[in-house]
PDB file of C-alpha atoms and ligand atoms in Angstrom:
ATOM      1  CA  UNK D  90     -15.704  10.392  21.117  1.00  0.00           C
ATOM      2  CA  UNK D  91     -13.794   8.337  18.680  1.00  0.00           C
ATOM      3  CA  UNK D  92     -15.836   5.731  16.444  1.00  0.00           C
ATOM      4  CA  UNK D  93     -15.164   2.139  16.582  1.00  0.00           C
ATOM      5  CA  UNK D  94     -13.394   1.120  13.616  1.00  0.00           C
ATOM      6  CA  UNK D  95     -14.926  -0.876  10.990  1.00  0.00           C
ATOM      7  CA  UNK D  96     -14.068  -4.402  10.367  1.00  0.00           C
ATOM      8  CA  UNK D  97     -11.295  -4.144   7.685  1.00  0.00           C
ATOM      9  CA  UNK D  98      -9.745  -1.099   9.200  1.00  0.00           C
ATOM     10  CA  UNK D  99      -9.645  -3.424  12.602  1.00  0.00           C
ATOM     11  CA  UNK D 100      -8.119  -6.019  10.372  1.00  0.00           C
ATOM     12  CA  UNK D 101      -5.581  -3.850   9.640  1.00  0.00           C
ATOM     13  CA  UNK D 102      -4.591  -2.376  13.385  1.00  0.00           C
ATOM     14  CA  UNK D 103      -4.242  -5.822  13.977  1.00  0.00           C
ATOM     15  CA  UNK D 104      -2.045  -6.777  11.875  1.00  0.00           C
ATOM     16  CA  UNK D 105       0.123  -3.862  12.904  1.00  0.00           C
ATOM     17  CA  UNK D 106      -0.031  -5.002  16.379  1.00  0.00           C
ATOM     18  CA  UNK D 107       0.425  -8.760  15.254  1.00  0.00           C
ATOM     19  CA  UNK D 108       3.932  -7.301  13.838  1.00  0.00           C
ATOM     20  CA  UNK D 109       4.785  -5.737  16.828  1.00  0.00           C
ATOM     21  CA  UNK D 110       4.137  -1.855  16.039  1.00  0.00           C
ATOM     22  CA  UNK D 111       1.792   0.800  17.248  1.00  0.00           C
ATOM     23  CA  UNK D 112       0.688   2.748  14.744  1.00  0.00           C
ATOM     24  CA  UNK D 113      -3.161   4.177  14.893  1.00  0.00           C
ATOM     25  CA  UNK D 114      -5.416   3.548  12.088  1.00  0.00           C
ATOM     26  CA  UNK D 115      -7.573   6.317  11.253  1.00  0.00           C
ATOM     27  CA  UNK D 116     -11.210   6.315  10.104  1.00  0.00           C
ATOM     28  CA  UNK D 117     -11.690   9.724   8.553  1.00  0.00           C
ATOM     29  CA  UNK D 118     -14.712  11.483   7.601  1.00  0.00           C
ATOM     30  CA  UNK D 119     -13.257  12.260   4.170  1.00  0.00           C
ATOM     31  CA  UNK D 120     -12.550  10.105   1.508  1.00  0.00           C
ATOM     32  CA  UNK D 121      -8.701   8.714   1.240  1.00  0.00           C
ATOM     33  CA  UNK D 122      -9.101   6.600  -1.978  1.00  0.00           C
ATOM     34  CA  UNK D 123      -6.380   8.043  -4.110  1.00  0.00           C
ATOM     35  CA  UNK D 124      -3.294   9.278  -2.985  1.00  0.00           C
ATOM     36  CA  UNK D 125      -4.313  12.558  -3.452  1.00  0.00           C
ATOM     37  CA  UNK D 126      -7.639  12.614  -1.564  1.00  0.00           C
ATOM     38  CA  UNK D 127      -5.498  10.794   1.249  1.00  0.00           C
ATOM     39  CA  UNK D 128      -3.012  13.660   0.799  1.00  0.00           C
ATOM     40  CA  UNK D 129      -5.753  16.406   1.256  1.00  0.00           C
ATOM     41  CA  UNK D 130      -7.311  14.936   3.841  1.00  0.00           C
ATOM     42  CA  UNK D 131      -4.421  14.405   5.797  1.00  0.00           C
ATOM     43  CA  UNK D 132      -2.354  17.691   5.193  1.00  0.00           C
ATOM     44  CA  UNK D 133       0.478  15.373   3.576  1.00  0.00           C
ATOM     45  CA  UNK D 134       2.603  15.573   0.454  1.00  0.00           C
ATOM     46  CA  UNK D 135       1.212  13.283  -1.890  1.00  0.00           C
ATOM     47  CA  UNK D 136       4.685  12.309  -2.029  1.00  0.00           C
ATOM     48  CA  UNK D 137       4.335  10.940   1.276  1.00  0.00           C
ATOM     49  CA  UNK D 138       1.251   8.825   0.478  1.00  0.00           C
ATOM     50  CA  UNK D 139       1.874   4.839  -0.031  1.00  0.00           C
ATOM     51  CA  UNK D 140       0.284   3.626  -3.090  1.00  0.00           C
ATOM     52  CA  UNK D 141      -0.054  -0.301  -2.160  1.00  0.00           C
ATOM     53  CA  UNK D 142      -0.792  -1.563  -6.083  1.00  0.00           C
ATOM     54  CA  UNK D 143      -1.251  -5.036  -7.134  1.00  0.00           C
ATOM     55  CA  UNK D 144       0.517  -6.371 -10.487  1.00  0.00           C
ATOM     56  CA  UNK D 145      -0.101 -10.122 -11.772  1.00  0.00           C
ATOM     57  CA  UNK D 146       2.713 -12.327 -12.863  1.00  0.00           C
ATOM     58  CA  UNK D 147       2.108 -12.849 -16.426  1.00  0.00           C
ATOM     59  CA  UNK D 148       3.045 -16.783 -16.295  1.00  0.00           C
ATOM     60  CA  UNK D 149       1.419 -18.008 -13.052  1.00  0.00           C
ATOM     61  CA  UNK D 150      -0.975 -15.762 -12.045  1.00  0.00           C
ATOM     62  CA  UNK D 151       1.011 -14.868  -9.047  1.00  0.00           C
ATOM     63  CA  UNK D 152      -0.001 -11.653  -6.944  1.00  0.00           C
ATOM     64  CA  UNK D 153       3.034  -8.871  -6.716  1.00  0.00           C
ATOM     65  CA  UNK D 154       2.697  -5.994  -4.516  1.00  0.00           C
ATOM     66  CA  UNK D 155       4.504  -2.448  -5.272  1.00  0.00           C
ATOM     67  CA  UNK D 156       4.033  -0.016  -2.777  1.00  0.00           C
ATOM     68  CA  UNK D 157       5.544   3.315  -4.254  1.00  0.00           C
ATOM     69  CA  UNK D 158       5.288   6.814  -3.600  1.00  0.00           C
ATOM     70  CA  UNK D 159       2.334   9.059  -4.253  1.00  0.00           C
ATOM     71  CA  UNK D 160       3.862  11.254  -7.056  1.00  0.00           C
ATOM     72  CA  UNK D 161       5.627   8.471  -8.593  1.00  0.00           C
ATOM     73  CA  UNK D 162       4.169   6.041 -11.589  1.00  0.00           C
ATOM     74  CA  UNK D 163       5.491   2.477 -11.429  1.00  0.00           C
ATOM     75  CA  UNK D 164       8.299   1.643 -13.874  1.00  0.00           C
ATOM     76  CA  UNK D 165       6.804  -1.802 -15.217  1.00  0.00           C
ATOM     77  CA  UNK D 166      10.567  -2.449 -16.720  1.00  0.00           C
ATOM     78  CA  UNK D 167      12.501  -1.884 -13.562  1.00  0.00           C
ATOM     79  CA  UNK D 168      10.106  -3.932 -11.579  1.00  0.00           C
ATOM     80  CA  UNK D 169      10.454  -6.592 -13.733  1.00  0.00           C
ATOM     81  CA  UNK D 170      14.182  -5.956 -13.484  1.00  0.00           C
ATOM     82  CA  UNK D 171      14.174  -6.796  -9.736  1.00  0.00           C
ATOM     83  CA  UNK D 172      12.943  -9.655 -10.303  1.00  0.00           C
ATOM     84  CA  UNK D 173       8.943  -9.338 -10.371  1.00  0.00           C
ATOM     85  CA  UNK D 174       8.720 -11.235 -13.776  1.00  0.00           C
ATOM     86  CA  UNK D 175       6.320 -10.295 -16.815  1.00  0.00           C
ATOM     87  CA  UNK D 176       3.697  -8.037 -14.994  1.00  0.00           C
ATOM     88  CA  UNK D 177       0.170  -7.279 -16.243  1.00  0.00           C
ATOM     89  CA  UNK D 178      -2.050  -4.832 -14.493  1.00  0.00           C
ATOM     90  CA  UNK D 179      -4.382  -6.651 -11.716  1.00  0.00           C
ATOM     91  CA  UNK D 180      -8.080  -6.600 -12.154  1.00  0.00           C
ATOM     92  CA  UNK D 181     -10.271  -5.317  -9.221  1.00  0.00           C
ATOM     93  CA  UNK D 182     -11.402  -8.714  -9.004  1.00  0.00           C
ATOM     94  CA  UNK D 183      -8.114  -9.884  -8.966  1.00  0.00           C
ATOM     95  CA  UNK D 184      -7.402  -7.274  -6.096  1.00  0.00           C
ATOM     96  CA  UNK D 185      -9.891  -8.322  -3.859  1.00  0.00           C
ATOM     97  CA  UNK D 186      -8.949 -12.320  -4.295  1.00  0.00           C
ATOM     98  CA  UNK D 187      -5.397 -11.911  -3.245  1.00  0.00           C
ATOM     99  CA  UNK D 188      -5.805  -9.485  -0.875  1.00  0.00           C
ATOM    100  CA  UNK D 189      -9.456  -9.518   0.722  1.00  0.00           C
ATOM    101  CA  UNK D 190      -9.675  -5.745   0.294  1.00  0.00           C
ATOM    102  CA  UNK D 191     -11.012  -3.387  -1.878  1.00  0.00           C
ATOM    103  CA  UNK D 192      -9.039  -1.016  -4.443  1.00  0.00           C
ATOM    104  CA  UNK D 193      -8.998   2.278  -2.972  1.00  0.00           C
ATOM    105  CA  UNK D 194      -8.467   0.583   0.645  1.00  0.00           C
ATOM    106  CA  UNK D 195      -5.037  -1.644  -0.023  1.00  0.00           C
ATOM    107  CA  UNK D 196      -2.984  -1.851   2.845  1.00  0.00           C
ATOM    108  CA  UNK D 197       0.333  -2.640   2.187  1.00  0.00           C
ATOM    109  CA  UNK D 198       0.465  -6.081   4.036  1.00  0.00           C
ATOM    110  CA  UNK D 199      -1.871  -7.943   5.973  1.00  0.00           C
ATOM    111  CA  UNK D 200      -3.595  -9.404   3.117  1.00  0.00           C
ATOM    112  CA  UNK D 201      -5.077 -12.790   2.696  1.00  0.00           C
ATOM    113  CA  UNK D 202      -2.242 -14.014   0.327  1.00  0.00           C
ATOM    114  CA  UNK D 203       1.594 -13.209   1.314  1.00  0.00           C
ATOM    115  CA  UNK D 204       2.853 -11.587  -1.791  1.00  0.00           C
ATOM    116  CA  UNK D 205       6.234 -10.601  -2.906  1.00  0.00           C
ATOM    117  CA  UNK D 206       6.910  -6.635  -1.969  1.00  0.00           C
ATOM    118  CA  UNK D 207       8.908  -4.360  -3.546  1.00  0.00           C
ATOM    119  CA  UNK D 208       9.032  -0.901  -2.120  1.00  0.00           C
ATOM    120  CA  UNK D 209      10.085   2.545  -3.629  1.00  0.00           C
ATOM    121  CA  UNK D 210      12.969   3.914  -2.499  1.00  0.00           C
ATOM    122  CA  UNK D 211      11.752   7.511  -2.608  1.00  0.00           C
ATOM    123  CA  UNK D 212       9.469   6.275   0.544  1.00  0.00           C
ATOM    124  CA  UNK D 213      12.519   6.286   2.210  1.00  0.00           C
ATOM    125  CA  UNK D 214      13.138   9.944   2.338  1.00  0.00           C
ATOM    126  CA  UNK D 215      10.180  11.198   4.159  1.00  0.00           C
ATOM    127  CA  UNK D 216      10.489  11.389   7.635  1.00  0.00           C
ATOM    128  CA  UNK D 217       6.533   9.997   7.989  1.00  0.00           C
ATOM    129  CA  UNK D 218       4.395   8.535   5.243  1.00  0.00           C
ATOM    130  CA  UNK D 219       0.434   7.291   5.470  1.00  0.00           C
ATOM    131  CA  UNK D 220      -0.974   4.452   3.813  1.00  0.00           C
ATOM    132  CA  UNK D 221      -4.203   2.529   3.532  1.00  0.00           C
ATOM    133  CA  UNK D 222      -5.827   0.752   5.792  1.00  0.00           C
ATOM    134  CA  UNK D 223      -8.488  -1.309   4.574  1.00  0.00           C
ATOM    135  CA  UNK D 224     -11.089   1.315   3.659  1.00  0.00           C
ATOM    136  CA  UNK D 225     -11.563   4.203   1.748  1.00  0.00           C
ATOM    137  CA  UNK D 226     -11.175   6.152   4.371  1.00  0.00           C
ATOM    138  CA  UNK D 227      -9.039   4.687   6.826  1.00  0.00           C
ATOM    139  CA  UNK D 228      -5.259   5.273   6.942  1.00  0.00           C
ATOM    140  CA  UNK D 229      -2.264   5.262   9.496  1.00  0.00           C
ATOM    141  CA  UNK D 230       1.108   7.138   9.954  1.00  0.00           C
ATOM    142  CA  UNK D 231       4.619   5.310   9.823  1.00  0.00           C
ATOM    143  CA  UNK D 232       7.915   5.771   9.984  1.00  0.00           C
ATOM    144  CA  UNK D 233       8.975   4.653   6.452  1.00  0.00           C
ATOM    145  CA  UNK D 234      11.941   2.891   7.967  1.00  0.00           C
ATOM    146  CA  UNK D 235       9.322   0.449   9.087  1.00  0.00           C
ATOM    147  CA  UNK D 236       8.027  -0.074   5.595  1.00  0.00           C
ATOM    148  CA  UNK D 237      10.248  -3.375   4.902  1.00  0.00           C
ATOM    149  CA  UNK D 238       9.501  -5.087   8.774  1.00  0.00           C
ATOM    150  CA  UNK D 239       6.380  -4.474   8.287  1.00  0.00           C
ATOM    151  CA  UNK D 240       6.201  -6.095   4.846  1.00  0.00           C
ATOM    152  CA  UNK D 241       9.554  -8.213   4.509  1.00  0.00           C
ATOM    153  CA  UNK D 242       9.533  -6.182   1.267  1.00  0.00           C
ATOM    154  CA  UNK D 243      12.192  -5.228  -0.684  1.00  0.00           C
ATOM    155  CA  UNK D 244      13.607  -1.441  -1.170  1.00  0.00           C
ATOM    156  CA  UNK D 245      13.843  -0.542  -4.838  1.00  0.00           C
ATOM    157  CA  UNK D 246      14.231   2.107  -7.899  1.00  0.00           C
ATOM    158  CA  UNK D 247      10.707   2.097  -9.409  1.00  0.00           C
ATOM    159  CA  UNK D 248       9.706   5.311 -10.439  1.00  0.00           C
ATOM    160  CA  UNK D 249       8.800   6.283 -13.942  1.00  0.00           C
ATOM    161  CA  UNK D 250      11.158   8.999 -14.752  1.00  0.00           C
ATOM    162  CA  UNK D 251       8.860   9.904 -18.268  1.00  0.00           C
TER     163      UNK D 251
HETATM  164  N1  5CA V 857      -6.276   4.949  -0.236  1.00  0.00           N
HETATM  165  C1  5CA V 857      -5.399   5.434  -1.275  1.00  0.00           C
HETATM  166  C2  5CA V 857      -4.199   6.123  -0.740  1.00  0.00           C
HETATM  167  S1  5CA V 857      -3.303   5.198   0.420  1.00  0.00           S
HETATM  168  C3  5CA V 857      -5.079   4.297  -2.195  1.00  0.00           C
HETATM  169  O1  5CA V 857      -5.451   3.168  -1.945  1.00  0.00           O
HETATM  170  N2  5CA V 857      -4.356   4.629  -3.268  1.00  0.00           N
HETATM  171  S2  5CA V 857      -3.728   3.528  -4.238  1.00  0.00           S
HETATM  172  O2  5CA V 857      -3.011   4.268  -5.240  1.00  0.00           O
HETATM  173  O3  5CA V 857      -2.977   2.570  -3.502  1.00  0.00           O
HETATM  174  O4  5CA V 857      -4.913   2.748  -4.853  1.00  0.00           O
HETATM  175  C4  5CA V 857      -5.553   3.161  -5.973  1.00  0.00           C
HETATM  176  C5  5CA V 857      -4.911   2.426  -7.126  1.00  0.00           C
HETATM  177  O5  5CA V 857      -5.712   1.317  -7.456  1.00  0.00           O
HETATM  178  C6  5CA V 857      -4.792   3.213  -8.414  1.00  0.00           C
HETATM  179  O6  5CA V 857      -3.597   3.935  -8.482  1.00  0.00           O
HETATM  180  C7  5CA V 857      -4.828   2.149  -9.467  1.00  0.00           C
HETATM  181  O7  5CA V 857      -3.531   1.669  -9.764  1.00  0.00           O
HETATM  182  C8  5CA V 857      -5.569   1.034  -8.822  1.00  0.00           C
HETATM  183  N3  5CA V 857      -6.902   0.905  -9.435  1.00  0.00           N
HETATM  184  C9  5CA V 857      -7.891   1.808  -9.419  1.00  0.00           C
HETATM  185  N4  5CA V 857      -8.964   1.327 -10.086  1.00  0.00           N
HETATM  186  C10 5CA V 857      -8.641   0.098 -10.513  1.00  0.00           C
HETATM  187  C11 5CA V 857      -9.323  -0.921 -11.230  1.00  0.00           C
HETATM  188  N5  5CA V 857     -10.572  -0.780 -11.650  1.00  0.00           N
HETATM  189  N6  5CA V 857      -8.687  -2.082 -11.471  1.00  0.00           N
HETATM  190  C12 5CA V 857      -7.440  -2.266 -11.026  1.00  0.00           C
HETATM  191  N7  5CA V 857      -6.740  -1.343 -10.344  1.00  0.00           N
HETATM  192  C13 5CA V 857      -7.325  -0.170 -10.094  1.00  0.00           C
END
């Protein structure tokens, strides 16, 4: 028998089905807090894992949300080039504030503040990715294509190449 989800991994089916999709979320016995353990557990490429990582806006204080791919590091220069301003790393205080989650559990929308999105384009070329979903051990499987519906986010170059 399947277990009932817990309350933030319900949060986040919901707000699938609030945008009109049906992808599951997953509570899993094993822990999916990095990409990696997400990888392992689900028999993915950590490639394929969504990192959902919060940046701050410098200036204002304003929440940005990257979501990139699980071997890739975040170029802070080429987000900033697409327009996500001076960027300094969120706390996990910060985190939890913006998006009523905690690190390790980051979905990439659904969050208590809208945020601007900017997604990696190597997301793109997997056929199915898994993200977060609320927990530490929850995730769900998408079509990547739904990536920028999902988040009105946009598609971007942000990987480190050093
Ligand atoms: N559940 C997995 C796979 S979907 C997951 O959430 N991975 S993640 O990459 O999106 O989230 C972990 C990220 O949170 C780390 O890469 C790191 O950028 C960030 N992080 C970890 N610890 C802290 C911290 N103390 N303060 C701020 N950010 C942190």
């Amino acid at each position: 028998m399947t277990k009932p989800l817990s309350r933030s991994a319900r949060r986040v089916q919901q707000a699938i089905e609030n945008r009109g999709f049906d992808f599951i979320v997953q509570e899993l016995p094993q822990s999916t807090r990095t990409a990696q353990d997400a990888a392992t557990a689900v028999g993915c490429d950590v490639g394929q894992i969504v990192k959902s990582l919060i940046f701050r806006v410098e200036e204002n204080d304003e929440p940005v949300l990257a979501l990139v791919s699980g071997n890739n590091r975040v170029d802070m220069v080429k987000l900033a080039a697409v327009g996500a301003g001076n960027l300094a790393k969120a706390d996990a205080e910060f985190v939890r504030a913006c998006t009523g989650f905690a690190i390790g559990g980051i979905p990439p929308f659904g969050h208590d503040r809208d945020m601007r999105t900017f997604i990696d384009e190597d997301l793109l070329g997997y056929d199915r990715v898994w993200a977060a979903a609320g927990t530490p051990n929850a995730v769900f499987e998408l079509d990547p294509a739904a990536l920028p519906p999902l988040t009105s986010g946009v598609i971007c170059e942000l990987r480190s190449d050093t």
